[in-house]
Coordinates of C-alpha atoms in Angstrom, one line a residue:
Chain A
M351 CA -0.1 0.0 -0.2
I352 CA 1.1 3.5 -0.9
L353 CA 0.5 6.7 1.1
V354 CA 0.4 10.1 -0.4
S355 CA 0.5 13.4 1.4
L356 CA -0.6 16.4 -0.2
D357 CA 0.4 19.8 0.8
I358 CA -2.2 22.4 0.2
D359 CA -1.2 26.1 -0.6
G360 CA 0.6 26.1 -3.8
T361 CA 0.2 22.5 -4.4
L362 CA -3.6 22.1 -4.8
E363 CA -5.9 23.9 -7.3
G364 CA -7.9 25.5 -4.3
G365 CA -4.9 26.2 -2.5
D366 CA -3.8 29.7 -1.7
P367 CA -1.8 30.4 -4.1
P368 CA -3.5 27.7 -6.3
G369 CA -1.4 24.8 -7.2
P370 CA -1.6 22.5 -10.3
I371 CA -3.0 19.5 -8.7
P372 CA -7.0 19.1 -9.0
L373 CA -8.8 17.4 -6.1
E374 CA -9.7 14.8 -8.4
F375 CA -6.3 13.4 -8.3
A376 CA -6.9 12.8 -4.7
R377 CA -10.3 10.7 -5.5
R378 CA -8.7 8.9 -8.5
L379 CA -5.8 7.9 -6.2
Q380 CA -8.0 6.7 -3.6
A381 CA -10.2 4.5 -6.0
L382 CA -6.7 2.9 -6.9
G383 CA -6.3 1.8 -3.1
V384 CA -3.9 4.6 -2.3
V385 CA -4.1 6.2 1.0
V386 CA -4.5 9.9 0.4
G387 CA -4.6 13.2 2.8
S388 CA -3.3 16.4 3.2
S389 CA -0.6 17.7 5.5
S390 CA -0.4 21.4 5.7
D391 CA 0.2 24.4 7.9
R392 CA -3.5 25.3 7.7
T393 CA -5.3 24.1 10.8
L394 CA -7.0 21.0 11.0
T395 CA -10.4 22.8 10.9
D396 CA -9.2 24.7 8.0
Q397 CA -8.1 21.5 6.1
R398 CA -11.3 19.5 6.9
R399 CA -13.4 22.4 5.5
F400 CA -11.2 22.5 2.5
W401 CA -11.7 18.8 1.6
Q402 CA -15.4 19.2 2.4
A403 CA -15.8 22.1 0.2
G404 CA -14.1 20.1 -2.5
G405 CA -16.3 17.3 -1.8
V406 CA -13.7 14.9 -1.4
E407 CA -13.6 12.2 1.6
I408 CA -10.3 12.0 2.6
D409 CA -8.1 9.3 4.6
F410 CA -6.5 11.8 6.8
V411 CA -5.4 15.3 7.7
V412 CA -2.4 16.2 9.7
L413 CA -0.5 19.4 10.4
K414 CA 2.5 19.3 8.4
H415 CA 5.2 18.8 11.4
H416 CA 2.9 15.8 12.1
L417 CA 3.9 13.9 9.1
P418 CA 6.0 11.5 11.0
D419 CA 2.8 10.5 12.9
L420 CA 1.3 9.0 9.8
P421 CA 3.2 5.5 9.7
G422 CA 2.0 5.0 13.2
K423 CA -1.5 5.3 11.7
F424 CA -1.3 3.6 8.1
D425 CA 0.7 0.6 7.4
C426 CA 2.1 1.5 4.1
G427 CA 4.9 0.3 2.1
R428 CA 5.7 3.6 0.7
Y429 CA 5.2 7.0 2.2
L430 CA 5.2 10.2 -0.2
H431 CA 4.7 13.6 0.4
I432 CA 4.0 16.3 -2.7
G433 CA 4.5 20.1 -1.9
D434 CA 6.1 23.2 -3.0
T435 CA 8.3 24.8 -0.3
N436 CA 11.3 23.9 1.4
Q437 CA 9.3 23.3 4.8
D438 CA 7.9 20.5 2.6
V439 CA 11.2 19.2 1.8
Y440 CA 12.2 19.7 5.6
F441 CA 9.0 17.8 7.1
A442 CA 9.0 15.1 4.5
R443 CA 12.5 14.2 5.2
L444 CA 12.0 14.5 8.9
A445 CA 9.3 11.8 8.6
G446 CA 11.4 9.5 6.3
F447 CA 9.1 10.3 3.5
E448 CA 10.0 10.5 -0.2
F449 CA 9.5 14.2 -1.4
W450 CA 8.1 15.1 -4.6
H451 CA 8.2 18.7 -5.8
V452 CA 4.6 19.5 -7.2
D453 CA 6.1 21.2 -10.2
S454 CA 7.7 17.6 -11.2
L455 CA 4.4 16.4 -12.0
E456 CA 3.8 16.3 -15.7
K457 CA 1.4 18.7 -17.5
P458 CA -1.5 16.9 -19.1
G459 CA -1.2 16.5 -22.9
P460 CA -3.8 17.4 -25.2
G461 CA -7.4 15.7 -24.3
E462 CA -6.0 14.1 -21.2
H463 CA -7.6 14.6 -17.8
P464 CA -5.3 16.6 -15.8
A465 CA -5.7 14.3 -12.5
Q466 CA -5.3 11.3 -14.6
A467 CA -2.1 12.4 -16.5
M468 CA -0.5 13.0 -13.0
I469 CA -1.5 9.7 -11.7
D470 CA 0.0 7.9 -15.0
L471 CA 3.1 9.9 -14.0
L472 CA 3.1 8.8 -10.4
L473 CA 2.4 5.3 -10.8
L474 CA 5.2 5.5 -13.7
R475 CA 7.6 7.0 -11.1
L476 CA 6.6 4.6 -8.4
S477 CA 7.2 1.5 -10.5
G478 CA 10.9 2.6 -10.5
D479 CA 11.4 4.0 -13.9
P480 CA 14.5 6.0 -13.7
S481 CA 13.7 8.2 -16.4
V482 CA 11.4 10.2 -14.2
D483 CA 12.5 12.3 -11.4
G484 CA 10.3 13.5 -8.3
Q485 CA 12.8 16.1 -6.9
A486 CA 12.9 18.3 -10.1
G487 CA 11.0 22.0 -10.1
Chain B
M540 CA -4.1 74.0 -8.5
S541 CA -0.9 75.1 -6.9
A542 CA 1.7 72.4 -6.0
P543 CA 1.1 71.1 -2.5
A544 CA 3.8 71.5 0.1
I545 CA 5.4 68.0 0.5
H546 CA 6.7 67.3 4.0
R547 CA 8.9 64.3 3.7
S548 CA 9.3 63.4 7.7
A549 CA 6.4 63.4 9.9
A550 CA 9.0 63.2 12.8
G551 CA 7.9 66.6 14.0
M552 CA 4.3 65.3 14.5
Y553 CA 4.8 62.8 17.2
R554 CA 4.7 63.0 20.9
T555 CA 7.0 60.5 22.5
T556 CA 8.3 62.2 25.7
D557 CA 7.2 62.6 29.1
G558 CA 5.7 65.9 30.3
L559 CA 4.0 67.1 27.2
G560 CA 0.6 67.6 29.2
R561 CA -2.7 67.3 27.8
W562 CA -2.9 67.3 23.7
P563 CA -3.6 70.9 22.6
Y564 CA -6.2 69.5 20.3
R565 CA -8.3 67.3 22.5
G566 CA -11.4 66.9 21.1
Q567 CA -11.0 69.4 18.2
V568 CA -10.1 66.6 15.5
A569 CA -12.3 63.8 14.2
A570 CA -12.5 60.8 12.2
V571 CA -15.4 60.8 9.8
G572 CA -14.9 58.5 7.0
I573 CA -13.4 54.8 6.3
G574 CA -12.6 53.3 3.3
H575 CA -10.9 49.9 2.5
S576 CA -10.1 47.8 -0.5
P577 CA -10.7 44.2 -0.7
T578 CA -8.1 42.0 0.4
M579 CA -5.9 39.3 -1.5
R580 CA -3.4 37.1 0.1
R581 CA -1.0 38.3 -2.8
W582 CA -1.5 40.6 -5.7
D583 CA -3.1 38.7 -8.6
G584 CA -1.2 40.8 -11.2
E585 CA -4.2 42.9 -12.4
A586 CA -3.3 46.5 -12.6
Q587 CA -6.8 47.7 -11.1
T588 CA -5.6 45.4 -8.0
S589 CA -2.0 46.9 -7.6
I590 CA -1.4 48.4 -4.5
G591 CA -1.7 51.9 -6.0
A592 CA -5.2 51.1 -7.5
W593 CA -6.5 50.1 -4.1
C594 CA -5.1 53.2 -2.1
I595 CA -6.9 55.1 -4.7
L596 CA -10.0 53.0 -4.3
A597 CA -9.6 53.1 -0.3
I598 CA -9.1 57.0 -0.6
R599 CA -12.3 57.5 -2.7
K600 CA -14.1 55.3 -0.4
A601 CA -13.2 57.2 2.7
I602 CA -14.0 60.4 1.1
A603 CA -17.4 58.8 -0.1
D604 CA -18.3 57.5 3.4
A605 CA -17.4 60.8 5.1
G606 CA -19.6 62.8 2.5
V607 CA -17.2 65.3 1.6
S608 CA -16.5 66.7 -1.9
P609 CA -13.0 65.4 -3.3
A610 CA -12.2 69.0 -3.7
E611 CA -12.7 69.7 -0.1
V612 CA -9.7 67.2 0.7
D613 CA -6.6 69.6 1.4
G614 CA -4.5 67.0 3.0
L615 CA -2.8 63.9 2.6
V616 CA -0.9 61.7 4.5
F617 CA 0.6 58.5 3.7
D618 CA 3.5 56.1 3.9
P619 CA 5.3 55.5 0.7
E620 CA 6.5 52.3 1.7
T621 CA 4.0 49.5 0.8
S622 CA 5.9 46.4 1.1
T623 CA 4.9 43.5 3.5
G624 CA 8.5 42.0 3.2
S625 CA 8.0 41.2 -0.5
Y626 CA 9.9 43.2 -3.2
W627 CA 9.6 43.8 -7.0
P628 CA 12.3 41.8 -8.6
A629 CA 14.9 44.3 -9.8
D630 CA 15.1 42.2 -13.4
Q631 CA 11.3 42.2 -13.7
P632 CA 9.9 44.7 -16.1
V633 CA 6.7 46.9 -14.8
P634 CA 3.9 45.0 -16.3
A635 CA 2.7 47.1 -19.7
D636 CA -0.9 47.0 -18.5
F637 CA -0.1 48.6 -15.4
R638 CA 1.9 51.4 -17.2
A639 CA -1.1 51.8 -19.6
A640 CA -3.6 52.0 -16.6
F641 CA -1.8 54.8 -14.9
V642 CA -0.5 57.9 -15.4
P643 CA 3.0 57.4 -14.5
A644 CA 5.4 59.2 -11.9
S645 CA 9.1 59.7 -12.2
D646 CA 9.6 56.2 -10.7
P647 CA 8.2 53.1 -12.4
L648 CA 7.7 51.3 -9.3
D649 CA 5.2 54.0 -7.9
G650 CA 1.7 52.9 -7.6
L651 CA 3.1 49.1 -7.9
A652 CA 5.5 48.4 -5.1
Q653 CA 5.8 51.8 -3.3
L654 CA 3.6 55.2 -3.2
S655 CA 4.7 58.9 -4.1
P656 CA 2.7 62.0 -3.6
E657 CA 3.5 62.7 -7.5
W658 CA 1.8 59.2 -8.5
L659 CA -1.2 59.6 -6.2
L660 CA -2.1 63.1 -7.1
K661 CA -1.6 62.6 -10.6
N662 CA -4.2 59.5 -10.6
M663 CA -6.5 61.2 -8.5
P664 CA -7.5 64.6 -10.6
E665 CA -10.7 65.0 -8.5
L666 CA -8.1 66.0 -5.4
T667 CA -7.8 69.6 -6.9
N668 CA -7.2 71.4 -3.4
V669 CA -4.6 69.3 -1.7
K670 CA -2.1 71.6 0.0
F671 CA -0.5 69.7 2.5
V672 CA 1.2 66.3 1.9
M673 CA 3.2 64.5 4.6
L674 CA 5.0 61.2 4.4
A675 CA 4.6 58.7 7.6
S676 CA 6.4 55.8 7.6
H677 CA 5.9 52.3 8.8
C678 CA 2.2 51.8 9.6
M679 CA -1.4 53.3 9.7
S680 CA -0.9 54.5 13.3
M681 CA 2.0 56.8 12.4
A682 CA -0.2 58.3 9.3
V683 CA -3.2 58.9 11.5
A684 CA -0.9 60.5 14.4
A685 CA 0.7 62.8 11.8
T686 CA -3.0 63.5 10.4
V687 CA -4.5 64.5 13.6
E688 CA -1.8 66.6 14.6
A689 CA -1.7 68.4 11.1
V690 CA -5.5 68.8 11.5
G691 CA -5.2 70.4 14.8
R692 CA -2.4 72.8 14.3
G693 CA -4.5 73.8 11.2
L694 CA -2.1 72.6 8.7
T695 CA -5.1 70.9 6.8
N696 CA -8.8 70.9 7.3
V697 CA -9.8 67.8 5.7
C698 CA -7.1 65.2 5.5
V699 CA -6.8 61.5 4.4
A700 CA -4.5 59.0 6.2
V701 CA -3.8 55.9 4.0
K702 CA -1.8 53.0 4.1
G703 CA -1.3 50.3 1.7
W704 CA 0.5 47.0 2.0
H705 CA 1.5 45.2 -1.2
N706 CA 2.2 41.2 -1.1
F707 CA 3.8 39.5 -4.4
A708 CA 4.1 36.0 -4.9
G709 CA 7.0 34.2 -3.4
R710 CA 7.8 34.0 0.3
Y711 CA 8.3 36.5 2.9
Y712 CA 11.3 38.7 3.5
Q713 CA 13.1 36.2 1.2
S714 CA 14.3 39.1 -1.5
G715 CA 16.2 42.2 -1.0
P716 CA 19.0 42.4 1.4
N717 CA 17.7 39.2 2.8
A718 CA 18.3 37.2 -0.3
L719 CA 22.2 38.3 -0.5
P720 CA 24.9 35.8 0.9
T721 CA 26.1 38.3 3.2
V722 CA 25.0 41.7 4.6
S723 CA 27.6 44.0 6.4
G724 CA 27.4 46.9 8.6
P725 CA 24.6 48.0 10.7
G726 CA 22.1 46.6 8.0
K727 CA 22.5 43.1 9.0
H728 CA 20.4 44.1 12.1
T729 CA 17.4 45.7 10.0
P730 CA 14.1 44.5 9.2
Q731 CA 15.4 43.6 5.8
S732 CA 18.0 41.4 6.9
W733 CA 16.5 39.2 9.8
A734 CA 18.8 36.6 11.0
G735 CA 16.1 34.4 12.1
P736 CA 12.2 34.2 12.3
T737 CA 11.0 37.6 12.7
C738 CA 9.2 36.7 15.8
Y739 CA 12.3 35.4 17.9
G740 CA 12.7 38.7 19.7
T741 CA 9.3 38.7 20.9
A742 CA 9.0 34.9 21.6
M743 CA 12.5 35.5 23.5
Q744 CA 10.7 38.2 25.7
F745 CA 7.7 35.9 26.1
E746 CA 9.6 33.1 27.4
R747 CA 11.0 35.3 29.9
Y748 CA 7.7 36.3 30.7
L749 CA 6.5 32.9 31.3
H750 CA 9.8 32.3 33.8
K751 CA 9.1 35.4 35.6
Y752 CA 5.4 35.2 36.3
G753 CA 4.5 31.5 35.4
G754 CA 1.5 30.5 33.2
S755 CA 2.2 28.9 29.8
H756 CA 1.8 29.4 26.0
D757 CA -1.4 27.5 25.9
M758 CA -2.9 30.5 28.0
M759 CA -2.6 32.5 24.9
A760 CA -5.4 30.3 23.1
P761 CA -8.4 32.2 24.2
F762 CA -6.9 35.4 22.7
V763 CA -6.1 33.7 19.4
V764 CA -9.3 32.1 19.4
N765 CA -11.1 35.4 20.2
S766 CA -9.1 37.5 17.4
R767 CA -10.0 35.1 14.7
A768 CA -13.7 35.0 15.9
N769 CA -13.7 38.9 15.6
G770 CA -11.9 38.6 12.2
L771 CA -14.5 36.7 10.7
L772 CA -17.3 39.2 11.8
F773 CA -15.2 41.6 10.0
P774 CA -16.4 42.1 6.5
E775 CA -13.3 44.0 5.5
G776 CA -10.9 41.4 6.6
Y777 CA -9.0 38.9 4.6
F778 CA -10.4 35.9 6.5
A779 CA -13.6 36.8 6.6
Q780 CA -13.5 37.3 2.7
H781 CA -11.5 34.4 1.9
R782 CA -10.9 31.7 4.3
D783 CA -13.9 31.7 6.9
T784 CA -12.7 29.3 9.2
P785 CA -12.4 29.8 13.1
I786 CA -9.3 29.0 15.0
T787 CA -10.0 26.2 17.8
A788 CA -8.0 26.0 20.8
E789 CA -7.1 22.6 19.8
D790 CA -6.0 24.3 16.5
Y791 CA -4.0 26.7 18.3
L792 CA -2.1 24.2 20.7
T793 CA -1.3 22.1 17.7
T794 CA -0.1 24.3 15.1
R795 CA 3.9 24.2 14.9
W796 CA 6.5 26.4 16.5
I797 CA 8.2 29.2 14.3
A798 CA 10.6 30.3 17.4
K799 CA 9.4 28.8 20.6
P800 CA 7.3 29.7 22.2
A801 CA 5.7 31.6 19.4
N802 CA 3.8 29.3 16.8
L803 CA 2.4 29.9 13.7
L804 CA -0.8 31.2 14.4
D805 CA 0.9 33.8 16.6
N806 CA 2.4 35.3 14.1
D807 CA 0.2 37.6 11.6
M808 CA -0.2 36.5 7.6
P809 CA 1.0 39.1 5.2
I810 CA -1.7 40.3 2.8
H811 CA -2.6 42.8 -0.2
A812 CA -4.7 45.5 1.1
A813 CA -5.0 49.1 1.5
A814 CA -7.3 51.4 4.0
A815 CA -7.8 55.1 4.4
Y816 CA -9.5 57.4 7.2
V817 CA -10.9 61.1 6.6
F818 CA -10.0 63.3 9.7
T819 CA -11.2 66.9 9.9
T820 CA -11.9 69.3 12.6
A821 CA -14.9 69.0 14.9
D822 CA -16.5 71.6 13.7
R823 CA -16.5 70.5 10.2
A824 CA -17.3 67.0 11.4
R825 CA -20.5 67.9 13.0
D826 CA -22.6 68.2 9.9
L827 CA -21.0 65.2 7.7
K828 CA -22.7 62.0 7.0
Q829 CA -21.2 59.9 9.9
P830 CA -21.1 60.6 13.5
P831 CA -17.8 62.0 14.4
V832 CA -15.4 60.0 16.5
Y833 CA -13.3 62.6 18.6
V834 CA -9.5 62.2 19.1
L835 CA -8.8 62.9 23.0
G836 CA -5.3 62.5 22.6
H837 CA -2.3 60.8 20.8
A838 CA 1.2 59.7 21.7
G839 CA 3.7 57.0 21.2
G840 CA 7.1 55.7 21.9
G841 CA 10.0 56.2 19.8
T842 CA 13.3 58.2 19.0
V843 CA 12.6 61.5 17.2
Q844 CA 16.1 63.1 16.0
G845 CA 15.5 65.5 13.5
D846 CA 13.6 64.5 10.4
S847 CA 14.2 60.8 11.6
Y848 CA 11.4 59.0 13.7
G849 CA 12.7 55.6 14.7
P850 CA 12.6 52.8 17.6
I851 CA 13.8 53.4 21.0
P852 CA 17.1 51.5 21.0
P853 CA 17.6 48.5 23.0
R854 CA 20.5 48.1 25.2
S855 CA 21.6 45.2 23.1
C856 CA 20.6 43.7 20.1
V857 CA 17.1 42.6 20.8
E858 CA 14.7 44.1 23.3
T859 CA 14.4 42.6 26.6
L860 CA 11.4 41.7 28.3
E861 CA 12.0 44.3 30.8
E862 CA 12.6 46.9 28.0
A863 CA 9.3 46.0 26.3
Q864 CA 7.3 46.3 29.5
A865 CA 8.9 49.6 30.3
N866 CA 8.5 51.0 26.8
A867 CA 4.8 49.9 27.0
A868 CA 4.3 51.4 30.2
S869 CA 5.8 54.7 29.0
T870 CA 3.9 54.6 25.9
A871 CA 0.9 54.4 27.8
R872 CA 1.9 57.1 30.0
H873 CA 2.3 59.4 27.3
V874 CA -0.9 58.4 25.6
Y875 CA -3.1 58.8 28.6
E876 CA -1.5 62.1 29.7
A877 CA -2.3 63.3 26.1
A878 CA -5.8 62.1 26.3
G879 CA -6.4 63.4 29.9
V880 CA -7.9 60.0 30.7
S881 CA -6.7 57.2 32.7
A882 CA -7.1 53.5 32.3
S883 CA -10.5 53.1 33.8
D884 CA -11.7 55.2 31.2
I885 CA -10.9 52.8 28.6
Q886 CA -13.6 50.4 27.6
F887 CA -12.2 48.4 25.0
E888 CA -8.7 48.2 23.2
N889 CA -7.5 47.5 19.9
C890 CA -3.8 47.4 20.5
Y891 CA -1.6 46.0 18.0
D892 CA -1.0 42.1 17.7
G893 CA 1.3 41.6 14.9
F894 CA 2.8 38.7 17.2
S895 CA -0.1 37.9 19.2
L896 CA 2.1 37.5 22.2
F897 CA 3.3 41.2 22.9
H898 CA -0.6 42.1 23.1
V899 CA 0.2 40.9 26.5
F900 CA 2.7 43.9 27.1
W901 CA 0.4 46.2 25.6
I902 CA -2.6 45.6 27.8
E903 CA -0.8 45.4 30.8
G904 CA 1.3 48.4 29.9
F905 CA -2.0 50.3 29.4
G906 CA -3.6 48.5 32.3
F907 CA -6.7 47.7 30.5
A908 CA -9.4 46.5 32.6
G909 CA -7.0 46.8 35.5
V910 CA -4.6 44.3 34.4
K911 CA -1.0 44.5 36.0
E912 CA 2.4 43.3 35.0
G913 CA 2.2 39.3 34.8
E914 CA -1.8 39.2 35.1
C915 CA -2.8 39.4 31.4
L916 CA -2.7 35.3 30.8
D917 CA -4.9 34.9 33.5
F918 CA -7.1 37.8 32.1
F919 CA -7.4 36.0 28.9
Q920 CA -9.1 33.4 30.6
T921 CA -12.0 35.5 31.5
D922 CA -14.7 36.6 28.9
I923 CA -12.6 39.1 26.6
S924 CA -15.1 38.8 23.6
I925 CA -17.4 41.3 21.9
N926 CA -20.1 40.4 24.4
G927 CA -18.2 40.7 27.5
P928 CA -17.3 43.5 30.1
N929 CA -14.0 44.0 28.7
P930 CA -13.8 43.4 25.0
V931 CA -10.1 42.5 23.6
S932 CA -9.2 43.4 20.3
P933 CA -12.7 43.6 18.9
S934 CA -11.3 44.3 15.6
G935 CA -9.4 40.8 15.6
G936 CA -6.2 42.4 14.7
N937 CA -3.7 41.1 12.4
I938 CA -4.5 37.9 13.8
G939 CA -7.9 37.7 13.2
S940 CA -8.0 39.7 9.7
G941 CA -4.5 39.7 8.1
R942 CA -1.4 41.8 8.5
T943 CA -2.3 45.6 7.9
R944 CA -1.9 47.1 11.2
F945 CA -4.9 49.1 10.3
W946 CA -8.0 47.0 11.6
G947 CA -7.9 48.6 15.1
W948 CA -8.7 51.9 13.6
T949 CA -11.4 50.9 11.7
D950 CA -13.0 49.0 14.3
T951 CA -12.6 51.4 17.0
I952 CA -14.0 54.0 14.8
Q953 CA -16.9 51.9 13.8
Q954 CA -17.6 51.0 17.4
L955 CA -17.8 54.3 18.5
Q956 CA -20.2 55.3 15.5
G957 CA -22.2 52.4 16.2
R958 CA -21.8 50.7 12.7
A959 CA -19.4 47.7 13.7
G960 CA -22.2 45.4 12.5
A961 CA -21.9 42.0 13.9
R962 CA -19.0 43.0 16.2
Q963 CA -20.8 46.1 17.9
L964 CA -20.0 45.6 21.4
K965 CA -22.8 44.8 23.7
I966 CA -21.2 47.4 26.2
D967 CA -22.3 51.2 25.3
A968 CA -18.8 52.2 24.6
H969 CA -17.7 55.7 24.5
C970 CA -13.9 55.3 24.6
G971 CA -11.5 53.2 23.1
L972 CA -7.8 52.7 22.6
V973 CA -6.0 52.0 19.3
G974 CA -2.6 51.9 18.2
A975 CA 0.3 50.1 16.8
F976 CA 3.0 48.5 16.4
M977 CA 5.5 47.2 18.8
P978 CA 6.6 48.5 22.2
I979 CA 9.7 49.4 20.9
W980 CA 8.1 51.9 18.3
S981 CA 4.7 53.0 18.3
N982 CA 1.5 55.6 18.0
F983 CA -1.6 55.2 19.9
A984 CA -4.8 57.3 20.1
V985 CA -7.8 57.5 22.5
L986 CA -11.1 58.1 20.7
S987 CA -14.3 58.9 21.9
K988 CA -17.9 59.5 21.2
D989 CA -17.7 62.7 22.9
P990 CA -15.4 65.7 22.5
G991 CA -14.5 65.6 25.9

């Protein structure tokens, strides 16, 4: 099982500033059996409201500095955090998570759903394809 | 229109020493109009939401709110600096649509990343009678102090105080000198080149406070929760407009440390916004659209040296708790002396909270609600809401509405005019205290429904 933690501001479309990842990305990942949630400096109340407003029932919300708590709650083989700042890098590494910069998720091609394009890339990368690099951006 | 007299320093307008006595213009100057721009977390790049455009919008709204004609405005006081800590990149051209939207001044960044008298007046052709312009640095409180003093001295009759804050994309204080590999000389201690989190000095003072008086950082939770609750009732504020989410005590207690014991929610969030107020003489105020709110007195804490108005120098690099307390107390002494009131006359307070922690020093320094040194955290456990007997920060301040340092002015005027809407205090408030910013450098005023 894989756990994907998403930063909000600068990472998700509804963030402030908006990031490139649509909320549909989380929904589609969940459908694939991935544990998905947010790890942000926004308060827990704010994060819950954010997801409720987007109509997505997420698996977890945590404060960014509580990323290290997640492995104790979800027994997964891989832990991944996607974000856009050096705080994301710092807390992901502190928690032993892989960090992927949001800008490293490929832009969709014509006619491709952006969420699906990002998921395709994410799965390709998780499969170990050395030609794709999550640290870029 | 003849060219206005432009005063590039407001240092001569501030009252920062003991023994100045009652303000000679007590009750003779009144706030009569309020204008706000909308708010944004960061500038969206549109010409009509640039900080210059929003300052113009705020001025126009304040003039309309007061019910005076633009031609009647003969004074303008503002801070030419508009940065929240973000800077226009040196290699980035000024956007063409911004250049096309406004009459340019000599500096292409005017209206975009700073203000100038030339730019404002060129782009507000309706202000045909401005004779007095004064630049007052750093915050609305300094602009208001200079404004009311100017009206009192008869330098201007209908004067607008305006303050804009721009916030560009990117991180806060991560450009300018702070982005350089090294900064030499005294500049390394300036706010443009912080050596750590900006709140570390206040955090250090607060740590000492907890050691000296007991209590815990957790005891700040009611203040922060109350501030956001009040902010969400402030339609002009950022959180009411964009992120309508209360802060719970759990949220506050679990958020991460920035400089322990100052956490993320003890820090205010930079935003992009502008506000303006119209002040005039008590005589002129009587028949205007809004009920006048009288200035009983203004004073502050700072160092005036010639044309310079700067902070009170600490003994060492960072102000200690004891220095912060002494500065807050002496500022309070100046303010009460100027206004001819005592702490027991103050029914609500809108002291600055740019870091929530030093609100404690202001409340104790001013002795609001009888609170003495070391007692404020216990006081926060009582009813400090807008419904209670001792309303604390009914504006919500920077914590409740975003970093502007001007919410307290709007709220205090609105409370005394009886048009604070959902935030209207339950007590029949006649007298409020407002000002900013840190104990080391500030301006405050006592405002009242009655001229005294």
